[in-house]
GROMACS .gro file of C-alpha atoms in nm:
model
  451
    1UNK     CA    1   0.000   0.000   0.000
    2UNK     CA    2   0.292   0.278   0.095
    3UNK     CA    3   0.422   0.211  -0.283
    4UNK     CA    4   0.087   0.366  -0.383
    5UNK     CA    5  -0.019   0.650  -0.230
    6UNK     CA    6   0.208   0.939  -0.079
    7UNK     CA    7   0.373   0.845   0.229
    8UNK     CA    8   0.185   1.158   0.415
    9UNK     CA    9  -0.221   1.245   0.334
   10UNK     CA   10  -0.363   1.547   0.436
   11UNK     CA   11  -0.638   1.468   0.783
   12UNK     CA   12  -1.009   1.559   0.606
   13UNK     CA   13  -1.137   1.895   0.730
   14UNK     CA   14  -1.312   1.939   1.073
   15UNK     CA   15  -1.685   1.998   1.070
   16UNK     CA   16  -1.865   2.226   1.243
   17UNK     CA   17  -2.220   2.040   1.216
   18UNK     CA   18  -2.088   1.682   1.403
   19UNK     CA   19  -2.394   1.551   1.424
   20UNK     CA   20  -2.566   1.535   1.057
   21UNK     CA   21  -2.402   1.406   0.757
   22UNK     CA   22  -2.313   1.331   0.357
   23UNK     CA   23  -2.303   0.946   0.317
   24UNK     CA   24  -2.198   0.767   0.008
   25UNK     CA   25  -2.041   0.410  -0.043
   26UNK     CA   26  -1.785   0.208  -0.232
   27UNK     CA   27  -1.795  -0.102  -0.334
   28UNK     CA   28  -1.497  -0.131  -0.549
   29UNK     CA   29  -1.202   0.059  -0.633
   30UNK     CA   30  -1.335   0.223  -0.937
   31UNK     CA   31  -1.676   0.338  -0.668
   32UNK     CA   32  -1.390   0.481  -0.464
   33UNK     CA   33  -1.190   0.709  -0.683
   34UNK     CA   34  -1.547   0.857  -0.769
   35UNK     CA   35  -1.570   0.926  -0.388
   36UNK     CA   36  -1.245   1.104  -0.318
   37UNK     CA   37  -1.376   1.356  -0.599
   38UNK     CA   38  -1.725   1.348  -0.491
   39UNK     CA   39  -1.591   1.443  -0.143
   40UNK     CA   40  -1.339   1.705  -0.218
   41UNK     CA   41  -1.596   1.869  -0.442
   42UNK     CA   42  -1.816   1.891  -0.110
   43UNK     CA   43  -1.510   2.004   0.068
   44UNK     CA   44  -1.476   2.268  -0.208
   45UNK     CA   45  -1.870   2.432  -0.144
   46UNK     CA   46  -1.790   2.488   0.202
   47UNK     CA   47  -2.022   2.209   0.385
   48UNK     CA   48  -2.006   2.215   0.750
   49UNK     CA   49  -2.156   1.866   0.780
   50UNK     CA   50  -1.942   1.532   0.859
   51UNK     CA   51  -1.862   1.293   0.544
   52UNK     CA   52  -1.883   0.937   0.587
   53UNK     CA   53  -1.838   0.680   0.376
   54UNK     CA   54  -1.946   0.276   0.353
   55UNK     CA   55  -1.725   0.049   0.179
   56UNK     CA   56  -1.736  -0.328   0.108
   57UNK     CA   57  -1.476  -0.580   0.070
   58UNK     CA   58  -1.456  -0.493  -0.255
   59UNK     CA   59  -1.253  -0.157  -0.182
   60UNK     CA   60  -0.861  -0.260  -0.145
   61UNK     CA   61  -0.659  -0.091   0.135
   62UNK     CA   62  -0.484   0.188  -0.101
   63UNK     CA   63  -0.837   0.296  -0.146
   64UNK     CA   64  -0.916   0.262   0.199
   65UNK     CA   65  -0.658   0.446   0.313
   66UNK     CA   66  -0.699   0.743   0.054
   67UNK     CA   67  -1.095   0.732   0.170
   68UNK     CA   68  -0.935   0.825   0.514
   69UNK     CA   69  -0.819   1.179   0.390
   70UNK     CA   70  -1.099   1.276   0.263
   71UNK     CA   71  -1.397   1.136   0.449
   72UNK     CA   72  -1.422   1.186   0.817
   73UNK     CA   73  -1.571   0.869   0.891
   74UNK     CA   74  -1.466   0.497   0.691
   75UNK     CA   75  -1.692   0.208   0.800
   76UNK     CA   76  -1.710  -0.139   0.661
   77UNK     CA   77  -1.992  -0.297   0.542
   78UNK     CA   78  -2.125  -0.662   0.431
   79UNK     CA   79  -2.292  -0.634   0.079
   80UNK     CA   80  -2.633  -0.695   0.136
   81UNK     CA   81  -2.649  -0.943  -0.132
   82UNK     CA   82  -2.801  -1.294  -0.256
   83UNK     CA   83  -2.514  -1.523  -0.125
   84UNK     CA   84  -2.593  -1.591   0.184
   85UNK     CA   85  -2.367  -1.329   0.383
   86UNK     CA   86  -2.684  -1.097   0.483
   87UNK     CA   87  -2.991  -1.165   0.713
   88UNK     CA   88  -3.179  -1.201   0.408
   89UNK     CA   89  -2.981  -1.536   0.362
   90UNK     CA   90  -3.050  -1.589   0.728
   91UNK     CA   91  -3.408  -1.554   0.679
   92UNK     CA   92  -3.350  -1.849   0.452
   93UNK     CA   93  -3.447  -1.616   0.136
   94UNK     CA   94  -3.144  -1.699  -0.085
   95UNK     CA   95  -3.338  -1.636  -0.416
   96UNK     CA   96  -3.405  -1.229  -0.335
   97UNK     CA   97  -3.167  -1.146  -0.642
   98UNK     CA   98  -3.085  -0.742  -0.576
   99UNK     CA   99  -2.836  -0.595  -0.361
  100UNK     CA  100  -2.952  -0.387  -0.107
  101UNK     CA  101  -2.617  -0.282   0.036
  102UNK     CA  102  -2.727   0.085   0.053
  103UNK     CA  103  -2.985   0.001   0.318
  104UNK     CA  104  -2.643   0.001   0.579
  105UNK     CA  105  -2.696   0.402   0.544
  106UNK     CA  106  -2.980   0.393   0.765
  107UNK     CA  107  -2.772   0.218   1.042
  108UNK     CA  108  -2.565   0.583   1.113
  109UNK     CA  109  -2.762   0.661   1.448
  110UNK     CA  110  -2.496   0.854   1.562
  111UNK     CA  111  -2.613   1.074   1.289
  112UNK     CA  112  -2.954   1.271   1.348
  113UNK     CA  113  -3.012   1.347   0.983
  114UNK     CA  114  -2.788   1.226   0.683
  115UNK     CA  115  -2.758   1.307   0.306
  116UNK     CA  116  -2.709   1.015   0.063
  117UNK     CA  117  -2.535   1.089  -0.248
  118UNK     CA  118  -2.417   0.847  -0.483
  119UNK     CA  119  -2.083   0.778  -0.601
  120UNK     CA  120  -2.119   0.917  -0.964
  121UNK     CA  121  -2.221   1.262  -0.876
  122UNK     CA  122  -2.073   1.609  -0.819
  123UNK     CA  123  -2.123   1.871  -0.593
  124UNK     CA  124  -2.155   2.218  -0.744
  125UNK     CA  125  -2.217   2.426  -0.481
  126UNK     CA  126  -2.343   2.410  -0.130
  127UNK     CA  127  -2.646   2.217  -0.074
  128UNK     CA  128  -2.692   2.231   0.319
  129UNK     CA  129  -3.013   2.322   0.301
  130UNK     CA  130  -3.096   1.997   0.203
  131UNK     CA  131  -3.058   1.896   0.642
  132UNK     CA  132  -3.377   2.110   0.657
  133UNK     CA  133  -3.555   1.874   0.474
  134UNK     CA  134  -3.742   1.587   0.600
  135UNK     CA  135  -3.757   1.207   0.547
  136UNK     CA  136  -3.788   1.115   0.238
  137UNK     CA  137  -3.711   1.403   0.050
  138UNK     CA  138  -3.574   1.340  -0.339
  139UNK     CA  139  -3.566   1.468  -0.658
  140UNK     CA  140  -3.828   1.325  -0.931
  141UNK     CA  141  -3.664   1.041  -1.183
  142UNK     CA  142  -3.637   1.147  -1.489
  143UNK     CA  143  -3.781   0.816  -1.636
  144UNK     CA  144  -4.106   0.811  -1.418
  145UNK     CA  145  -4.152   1.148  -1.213
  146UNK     CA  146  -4.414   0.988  -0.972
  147UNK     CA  147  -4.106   0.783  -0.842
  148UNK     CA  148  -3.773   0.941  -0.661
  149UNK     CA  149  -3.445   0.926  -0.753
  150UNK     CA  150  -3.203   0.731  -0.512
  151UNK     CA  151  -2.867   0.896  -0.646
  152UNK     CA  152  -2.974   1.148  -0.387
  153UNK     CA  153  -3.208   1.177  -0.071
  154UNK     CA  154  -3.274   1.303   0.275
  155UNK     CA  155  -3.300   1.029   0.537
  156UNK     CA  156  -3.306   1.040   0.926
  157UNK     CA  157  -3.069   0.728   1.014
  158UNK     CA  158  -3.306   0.474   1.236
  159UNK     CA  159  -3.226   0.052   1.352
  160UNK     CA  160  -3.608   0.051   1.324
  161UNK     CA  161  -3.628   0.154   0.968
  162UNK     CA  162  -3.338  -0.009   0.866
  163UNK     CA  163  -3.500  -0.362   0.988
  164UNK     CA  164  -3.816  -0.231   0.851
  165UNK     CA  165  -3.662  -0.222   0.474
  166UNK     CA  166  -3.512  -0.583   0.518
  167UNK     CA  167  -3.831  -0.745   0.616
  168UNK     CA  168  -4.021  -0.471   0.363
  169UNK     CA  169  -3.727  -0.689   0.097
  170UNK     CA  170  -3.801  -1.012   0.185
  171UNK     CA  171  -4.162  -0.962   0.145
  172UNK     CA  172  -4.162  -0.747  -0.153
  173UNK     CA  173  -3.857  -0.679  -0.300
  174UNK     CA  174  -3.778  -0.453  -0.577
  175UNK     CA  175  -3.974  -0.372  -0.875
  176UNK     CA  176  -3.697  -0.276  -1.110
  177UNK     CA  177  -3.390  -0.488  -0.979
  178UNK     CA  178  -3.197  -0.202  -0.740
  179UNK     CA  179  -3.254  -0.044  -0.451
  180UNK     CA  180  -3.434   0.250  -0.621
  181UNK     CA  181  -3.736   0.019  -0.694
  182UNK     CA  182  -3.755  -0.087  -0.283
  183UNK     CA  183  -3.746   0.227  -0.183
  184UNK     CA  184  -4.025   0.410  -0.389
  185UNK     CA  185  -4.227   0.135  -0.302
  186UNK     CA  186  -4.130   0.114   0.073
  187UNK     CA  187  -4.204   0.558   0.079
  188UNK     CA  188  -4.443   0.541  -0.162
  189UNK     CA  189  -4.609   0.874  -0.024
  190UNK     CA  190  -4.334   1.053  -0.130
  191UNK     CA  191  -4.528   1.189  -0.424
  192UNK     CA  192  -4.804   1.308  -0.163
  193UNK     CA  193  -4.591   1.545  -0.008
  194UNK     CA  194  -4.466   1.814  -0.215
  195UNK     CA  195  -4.245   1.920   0.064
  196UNK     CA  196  -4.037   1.625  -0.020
  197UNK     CA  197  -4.019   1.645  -0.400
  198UNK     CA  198  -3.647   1.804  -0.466
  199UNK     CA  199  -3.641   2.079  -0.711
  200UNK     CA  200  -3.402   1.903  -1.018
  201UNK     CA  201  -3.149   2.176  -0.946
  202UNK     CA  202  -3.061   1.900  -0.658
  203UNK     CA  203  -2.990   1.575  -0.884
  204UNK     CA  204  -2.897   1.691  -1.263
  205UNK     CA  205  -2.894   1.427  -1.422
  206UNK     CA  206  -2.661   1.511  -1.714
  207UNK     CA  207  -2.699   1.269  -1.990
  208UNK     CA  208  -3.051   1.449  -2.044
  209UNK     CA  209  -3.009   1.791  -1.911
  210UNK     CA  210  -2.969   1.949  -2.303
  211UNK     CA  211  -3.313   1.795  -2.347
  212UNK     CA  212  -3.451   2.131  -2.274
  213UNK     CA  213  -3.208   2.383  -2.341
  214UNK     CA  214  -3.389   2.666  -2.251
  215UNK     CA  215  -3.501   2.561  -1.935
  216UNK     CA  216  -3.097   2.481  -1.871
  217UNK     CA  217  -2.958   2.795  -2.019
  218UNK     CA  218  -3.227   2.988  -1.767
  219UNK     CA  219  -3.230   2.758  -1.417
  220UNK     CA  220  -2.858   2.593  -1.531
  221UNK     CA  221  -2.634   2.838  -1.340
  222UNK     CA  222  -2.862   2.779  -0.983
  223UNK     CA  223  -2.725   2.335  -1.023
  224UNK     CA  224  -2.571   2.217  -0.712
  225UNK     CA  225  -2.542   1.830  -0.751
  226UNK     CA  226  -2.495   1.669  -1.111
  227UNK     CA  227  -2.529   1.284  -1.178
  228UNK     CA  228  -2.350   1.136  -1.435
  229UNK     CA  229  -2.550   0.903  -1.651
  230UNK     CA  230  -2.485   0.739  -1.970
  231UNK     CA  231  -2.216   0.740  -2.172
  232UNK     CA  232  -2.037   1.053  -2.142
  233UNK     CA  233  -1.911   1.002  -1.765
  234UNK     CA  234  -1.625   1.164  -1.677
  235UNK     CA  235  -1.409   0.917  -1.558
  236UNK     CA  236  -1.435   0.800  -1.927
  237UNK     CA  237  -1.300   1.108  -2.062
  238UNK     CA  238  -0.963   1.133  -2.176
  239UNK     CA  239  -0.733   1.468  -2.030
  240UNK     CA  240  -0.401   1.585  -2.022
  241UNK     CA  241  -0.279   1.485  -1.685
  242UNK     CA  242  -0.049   1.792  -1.631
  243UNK     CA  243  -0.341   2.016  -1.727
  244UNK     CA  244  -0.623   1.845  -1.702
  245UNK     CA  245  -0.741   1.991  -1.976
  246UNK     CA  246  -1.010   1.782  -2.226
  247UNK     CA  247  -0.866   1.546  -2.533
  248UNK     CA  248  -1.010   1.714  -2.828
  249UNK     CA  249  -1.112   1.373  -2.910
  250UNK     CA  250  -1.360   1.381  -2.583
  251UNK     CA  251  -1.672   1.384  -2.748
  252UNK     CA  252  -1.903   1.558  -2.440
  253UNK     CA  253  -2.195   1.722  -2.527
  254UNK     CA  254  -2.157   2.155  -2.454
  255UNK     CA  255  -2.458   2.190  -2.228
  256UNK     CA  256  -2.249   2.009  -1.960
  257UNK     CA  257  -1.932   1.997  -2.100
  258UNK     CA  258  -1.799   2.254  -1.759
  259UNK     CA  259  -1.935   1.970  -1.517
  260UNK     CA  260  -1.697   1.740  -1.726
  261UNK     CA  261  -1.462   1.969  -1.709
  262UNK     CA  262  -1.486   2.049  -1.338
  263UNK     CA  263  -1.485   1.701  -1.161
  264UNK     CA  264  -1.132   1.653  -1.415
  265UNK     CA  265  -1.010   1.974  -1.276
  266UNK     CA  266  -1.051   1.793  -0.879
  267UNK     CA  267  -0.935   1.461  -0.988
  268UNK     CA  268  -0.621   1.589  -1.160
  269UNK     CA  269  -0.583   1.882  -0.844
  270UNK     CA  270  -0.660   1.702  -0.593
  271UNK     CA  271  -0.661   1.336  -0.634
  272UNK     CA  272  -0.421   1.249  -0.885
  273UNK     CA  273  -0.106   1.412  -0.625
  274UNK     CA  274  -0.260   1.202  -0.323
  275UNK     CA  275  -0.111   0.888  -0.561
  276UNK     CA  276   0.242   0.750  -0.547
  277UNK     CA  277   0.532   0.915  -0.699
  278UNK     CA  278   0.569   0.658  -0.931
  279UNK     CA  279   0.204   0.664  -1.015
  280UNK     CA  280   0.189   0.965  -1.095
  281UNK     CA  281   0.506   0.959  -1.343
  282UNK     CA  282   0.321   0.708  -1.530
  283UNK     CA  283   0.018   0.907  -1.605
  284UNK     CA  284   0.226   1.206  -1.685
  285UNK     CA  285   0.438   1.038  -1.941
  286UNK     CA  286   0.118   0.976  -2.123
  287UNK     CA  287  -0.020   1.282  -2.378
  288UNK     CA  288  -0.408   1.199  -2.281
  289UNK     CA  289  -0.553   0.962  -2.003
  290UNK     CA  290  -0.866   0.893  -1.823
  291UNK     CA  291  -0.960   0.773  -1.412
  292UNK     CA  292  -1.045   0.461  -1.536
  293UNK     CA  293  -0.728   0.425  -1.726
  294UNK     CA  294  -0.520   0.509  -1.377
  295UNK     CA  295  -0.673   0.221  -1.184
  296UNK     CA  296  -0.435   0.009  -1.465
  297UNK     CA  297  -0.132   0.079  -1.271
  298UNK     CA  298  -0.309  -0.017  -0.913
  299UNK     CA  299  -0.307  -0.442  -0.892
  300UNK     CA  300  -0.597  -0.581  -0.957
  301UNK     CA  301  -0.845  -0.644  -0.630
  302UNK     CA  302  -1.136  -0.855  -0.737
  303UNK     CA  303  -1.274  -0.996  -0.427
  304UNK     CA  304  -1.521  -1.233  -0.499
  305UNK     CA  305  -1.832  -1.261  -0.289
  306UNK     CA  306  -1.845  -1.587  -0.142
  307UNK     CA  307  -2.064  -1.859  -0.216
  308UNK     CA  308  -2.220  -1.977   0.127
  309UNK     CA  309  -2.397  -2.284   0.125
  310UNK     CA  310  -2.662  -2.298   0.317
  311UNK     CA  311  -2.777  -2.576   0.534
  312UNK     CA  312  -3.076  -2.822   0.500
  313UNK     CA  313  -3.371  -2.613   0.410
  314UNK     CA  314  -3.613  -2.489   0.688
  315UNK     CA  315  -3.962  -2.619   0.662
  316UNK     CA  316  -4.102  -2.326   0.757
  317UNK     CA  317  -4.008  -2.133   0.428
  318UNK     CA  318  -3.975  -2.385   0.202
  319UNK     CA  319  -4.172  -2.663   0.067
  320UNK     CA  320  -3.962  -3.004   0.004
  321UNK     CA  321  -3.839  -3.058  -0.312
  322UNK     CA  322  -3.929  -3.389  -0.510
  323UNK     CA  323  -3.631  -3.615  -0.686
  324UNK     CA  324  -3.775  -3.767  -0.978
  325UNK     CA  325  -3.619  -4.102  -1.013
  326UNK     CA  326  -3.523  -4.186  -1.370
  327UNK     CA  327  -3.724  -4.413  -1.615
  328UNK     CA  328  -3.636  -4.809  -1.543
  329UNK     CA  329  -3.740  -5.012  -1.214
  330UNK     CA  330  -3.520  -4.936  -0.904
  331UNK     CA  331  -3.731  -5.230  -0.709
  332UNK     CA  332  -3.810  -5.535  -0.871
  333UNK     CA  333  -4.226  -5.590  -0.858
  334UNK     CA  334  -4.401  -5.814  -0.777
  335UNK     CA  335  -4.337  -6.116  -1.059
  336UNK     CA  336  -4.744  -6.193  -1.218
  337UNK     CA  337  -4.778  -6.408  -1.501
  338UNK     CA  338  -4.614  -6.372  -1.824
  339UNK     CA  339  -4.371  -6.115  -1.687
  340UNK     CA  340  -3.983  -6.182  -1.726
  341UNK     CA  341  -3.781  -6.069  -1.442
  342UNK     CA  342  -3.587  -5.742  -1.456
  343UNK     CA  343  -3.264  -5.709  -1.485
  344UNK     CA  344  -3.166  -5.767  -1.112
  345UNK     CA  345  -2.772  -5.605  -1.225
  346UNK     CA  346  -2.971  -5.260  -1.230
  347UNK     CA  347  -3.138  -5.277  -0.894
  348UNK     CA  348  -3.063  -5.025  -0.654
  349UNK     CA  349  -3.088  -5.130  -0.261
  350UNK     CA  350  -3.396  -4.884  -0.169
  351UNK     CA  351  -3.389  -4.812   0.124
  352UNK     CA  352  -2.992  -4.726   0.119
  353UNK     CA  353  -3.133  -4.444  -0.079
  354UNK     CA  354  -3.415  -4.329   0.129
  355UNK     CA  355  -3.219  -4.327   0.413
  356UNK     CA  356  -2.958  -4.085   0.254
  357UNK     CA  357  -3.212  -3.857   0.113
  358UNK     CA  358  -3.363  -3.846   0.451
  359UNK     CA  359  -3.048  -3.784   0.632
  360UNK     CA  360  -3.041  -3.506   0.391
  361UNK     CA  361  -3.354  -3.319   0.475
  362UNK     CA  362  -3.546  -3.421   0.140
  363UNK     CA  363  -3.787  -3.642   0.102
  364UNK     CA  364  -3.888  -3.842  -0.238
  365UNK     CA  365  -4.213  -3.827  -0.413
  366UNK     CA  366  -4.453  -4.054  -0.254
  367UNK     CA  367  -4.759  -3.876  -0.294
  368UNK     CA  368  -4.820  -4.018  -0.682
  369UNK     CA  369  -4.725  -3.916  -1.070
  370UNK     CA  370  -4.962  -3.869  -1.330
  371UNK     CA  371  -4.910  -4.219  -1.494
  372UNK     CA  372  -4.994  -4.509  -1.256
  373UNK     CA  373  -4.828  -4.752  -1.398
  374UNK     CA  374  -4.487  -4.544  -1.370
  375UNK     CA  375  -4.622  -4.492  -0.973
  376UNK     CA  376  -4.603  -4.853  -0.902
  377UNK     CA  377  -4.266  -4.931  -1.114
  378UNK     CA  378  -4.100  -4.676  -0.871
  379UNK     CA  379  -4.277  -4.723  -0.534
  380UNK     CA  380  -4.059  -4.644  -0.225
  381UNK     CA  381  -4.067  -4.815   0.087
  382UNK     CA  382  -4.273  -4.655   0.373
  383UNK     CA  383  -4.047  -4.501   0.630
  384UNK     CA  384  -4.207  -4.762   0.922
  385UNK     CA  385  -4.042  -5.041   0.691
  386UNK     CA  386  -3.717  -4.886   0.701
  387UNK     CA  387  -3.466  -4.977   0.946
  388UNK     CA  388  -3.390  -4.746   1.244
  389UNK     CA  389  -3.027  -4.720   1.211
  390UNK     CA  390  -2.836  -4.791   0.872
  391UNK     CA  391  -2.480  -4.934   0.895
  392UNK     CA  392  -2.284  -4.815   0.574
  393UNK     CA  393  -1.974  -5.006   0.514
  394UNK     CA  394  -1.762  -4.772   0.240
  395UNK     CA  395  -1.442  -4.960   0.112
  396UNK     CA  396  -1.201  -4.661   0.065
  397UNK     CA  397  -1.064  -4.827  -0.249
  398UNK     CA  398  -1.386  -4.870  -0.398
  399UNK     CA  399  -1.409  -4.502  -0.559
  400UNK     CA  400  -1.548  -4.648  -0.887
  401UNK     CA  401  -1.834  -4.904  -0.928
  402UNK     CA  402  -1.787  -5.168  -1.193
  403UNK     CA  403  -2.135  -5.145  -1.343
  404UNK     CA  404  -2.107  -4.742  -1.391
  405UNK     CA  405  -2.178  -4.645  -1.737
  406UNK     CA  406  -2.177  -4.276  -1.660
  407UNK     CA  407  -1.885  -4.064  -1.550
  408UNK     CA  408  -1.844  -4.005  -1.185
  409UNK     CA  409  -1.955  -3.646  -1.013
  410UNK     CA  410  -1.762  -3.445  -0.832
  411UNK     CA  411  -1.928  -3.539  -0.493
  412UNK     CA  412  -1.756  -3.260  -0.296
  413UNK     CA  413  -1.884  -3.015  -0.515
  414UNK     CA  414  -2.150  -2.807  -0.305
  415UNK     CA  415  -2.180  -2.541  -0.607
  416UNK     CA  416  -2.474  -2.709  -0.751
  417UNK     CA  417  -2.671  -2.686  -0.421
  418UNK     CA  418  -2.738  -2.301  -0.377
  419UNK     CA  419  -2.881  -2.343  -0.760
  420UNK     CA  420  -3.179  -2.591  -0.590
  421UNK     CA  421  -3.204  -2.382  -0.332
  422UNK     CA  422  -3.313  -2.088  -0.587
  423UNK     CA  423  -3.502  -2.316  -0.806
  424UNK     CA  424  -3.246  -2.262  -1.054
  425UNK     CA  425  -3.155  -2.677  -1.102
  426UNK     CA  426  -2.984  -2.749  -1.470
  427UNK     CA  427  -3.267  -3.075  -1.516
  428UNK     CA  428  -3.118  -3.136  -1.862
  429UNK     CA  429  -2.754  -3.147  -1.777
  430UNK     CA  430  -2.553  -3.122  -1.426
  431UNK     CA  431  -2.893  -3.229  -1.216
  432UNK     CA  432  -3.041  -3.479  -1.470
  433UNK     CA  433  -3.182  -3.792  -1.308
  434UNK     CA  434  -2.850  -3.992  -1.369
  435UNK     CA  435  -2.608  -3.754  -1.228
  436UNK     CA  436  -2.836  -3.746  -0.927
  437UNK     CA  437  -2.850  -4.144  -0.877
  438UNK     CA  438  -2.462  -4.145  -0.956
  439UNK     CA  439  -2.383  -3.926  -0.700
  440UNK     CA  440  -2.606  -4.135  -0.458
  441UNK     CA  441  -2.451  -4.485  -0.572
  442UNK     CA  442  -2.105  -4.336  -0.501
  443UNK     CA  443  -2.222  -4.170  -0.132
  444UNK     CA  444  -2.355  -4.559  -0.051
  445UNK     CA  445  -2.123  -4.760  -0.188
  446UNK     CA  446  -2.092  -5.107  -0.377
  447UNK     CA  447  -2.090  -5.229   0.070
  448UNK     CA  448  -2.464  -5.148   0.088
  449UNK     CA  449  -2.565  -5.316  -0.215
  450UNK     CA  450  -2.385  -5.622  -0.157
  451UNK     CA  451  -2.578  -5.721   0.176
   0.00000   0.00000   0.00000
């Protein structure tokens, strides 16, 4: 980490206000850099509120440690995610597929009244004002004005709010896939109060601010927060480090072409010298860069999130899944006239089989199939015919059966088993019906079958 920033940072400034804040988060090292400037440009318009800052594993310690200079508080957070590292995995509800790490902003209690600004925008000019606002003020989405816009908005920090929006997400979830969606629909009296409806001079959003130029060339100059959308984000623009002055390849539309301009000017002023020595040789030896071009010469940190695999499925959530056996008697029937044996080299011991699946926590289809016939050919003992206790004998050198005409399964691999748990099983290829019975002829062993 020393080999990448300067050995000495400047301490963030001291607020006046310690007891209401701006909150953004990180949740990568790209999310970051867009923080230092979106801090220092609050820095810049003078706020007298405390800046704090929520980071994820994803954030390497250079980052973390630039963060520091800039933002008066750094705390880590879990991504609120699908993989089981969040109380929504807890509540067993592993198939809730959006991230809901921004939620962690409402656990600041030491906080009376917090901003949230995401990490793509820019502050203009001062926007305290915005603490005399109440819960849940935010500017109109351009997309669909009767919802909010989460880049920005006016929250009072509560544990009772916060718990409020994970059970509101377990119940309801999100209607377009982010957090945006949960939250209209969790304050969806927003609209009601016109109070709380941010004028747009609040949350520019800049890919679509030259739709109306008149409207920009007469309210334009009053903008105090821009949000970069689309494709002309500045981090994507190409400058001359020493300058910082645009490529004249940078193809940025004029009506916000100074916004561009301005968060370039505070990277290259003020966050570009907070780098190494060596970094910043690099990027001056080249005639035009961009941010994201920088993060090249930082090593790649990809932290995974980490696939948890939960344990047996509560019955109080969800409902037991059925295996479907594959076509072919497992039990030989009853013999009746003028029926040839089956092939007895195919036979499975049942109850070896039931037993594992119990042990388990699933429990095979005994309640029918549509075809009778097919019913009977694969009926399964009734669990007061199975013995209490089941003595496997596994030879250790017996990792192959002679009689396999498949290819043996990884049995270790647990991968496969948060994709049941979301419903999400491959039926026609890893989780067909033979895979499944290989796997359980190699967990019983050729010992079972023999006796």
């Amino acid at each position: 980490m020393t080999d990448l920033v300067q050995p000495l940072i400047p301490e963030p400034a001291v607020p006046s206000v310690r007891d209401e804040a701006y909150v953004t988060m990180a949740n990568n090292d790209l999310s970051a850099m867009l923080c230092l400037v979106l801090g220092n440009s609050l820095w810049l318009s003078r706020t007298s509120r405390s800046l704090v800052i929520l980071v994820t594993d994803g954030v390497s310690h250079a980052f973390r440690h630039l963060l520091s200079c800039v933002f008066n508080v750094v705390l880590s957070v879990r991504s609120l995610g699908t993989q089981g590292t969040t109380k929504l995995a807890l509540l067993e509800q592993p198939d809730i597929g959006v991230s809901y790490t921004k939620l962690h902003a409402w656990r600041l209690t030491q906080f009376s009244k917090c901003v949230f600004l995401d990490a793509g925008m820019l502050v203009v000019q001062n926007c305290d004002e915005l603490f005399e606002r109440d819960e849940l003020s935010a500017v109109p989405d351009i997309g669909w004005p009767d919802c909010f816009n989460s880049g920005l908005f006016v929250y009072v920090p509560s544990m009772q709010t916060f718990w409020d929006l994970i059970s509101f997400a377990e119940r309801q979830g999100s209607f377009d896939g982010g957090d945006q969606g949960l939250l209209n629909t969790y304050f969806r009296n927003w609209s009601a109060d016109i109070n709380r409806r941010l004028p747009f001079i609040y949350n520019l959003m800049a890919n679509v601010c030259y739709t109306y130029k008149p409207a920009f060339r007469q309210f334009g100059q009053n903008v105090k927060v821009v949000q970069f959308l689309g494709g002309y984000k500045p981090w994507n623009v190409k400058f001359h480090p020493p300058t910082g002055t645009l490529s004249p390849a940078a193809s940025v539309h004029p009506t916000y072409v100074q916004f561009v301009q301005f968060w370039i000017q505070i990277f290259v002023k003020r966050v570009l010298p907070l780098f190494s020595s060596t970094i910043q040789t690099k990027v001056n030896e080249q005639r035009y860069t961009c941010a994201l071009d920088i993060l090249q010469h930082f090593p790649s940190f990809l932290v995974a999130e980490p696939v948890v695999c939960l344990p047996a499925p509560s019955l109080r959530t969800h409902p037991k899944p059925i295996i479907y056996l594959p076509p072919g008697p497992r039990i030989a029937p009853e013999s009746t006239p003028g029926t040839s044996p089956p092939d007895m080299t195919a036979t499975v011991t049942e109850p070896g089989v039931s037993e594992t699946v119990q042990e388990r926590g699933i429990e095979p289809d005994t309640k029918g199939a549509s075809d009778p016939d097919a019913h009977n050919a694969h009926t399964v003992p009734k669990e007061k015919d199975l013995p209490k206790l089941l003595s496997v004998a596994v030879d250790d050198n017996c990792n192959i059966l002679p009689e396999a005409i498949v290819e043996p399964t990884a049995v270790d691999d647990l991968s496969g088993m948060l994709a049941w748990e979301q419903g999400r099983a491959d039926y026609m290829g890893e989780h067909c019906s033979d895979n499944i019975m290989a796997k359980l002829d190699e967990l019983i062993g050729p010992g079972v079958q023999s006796k």
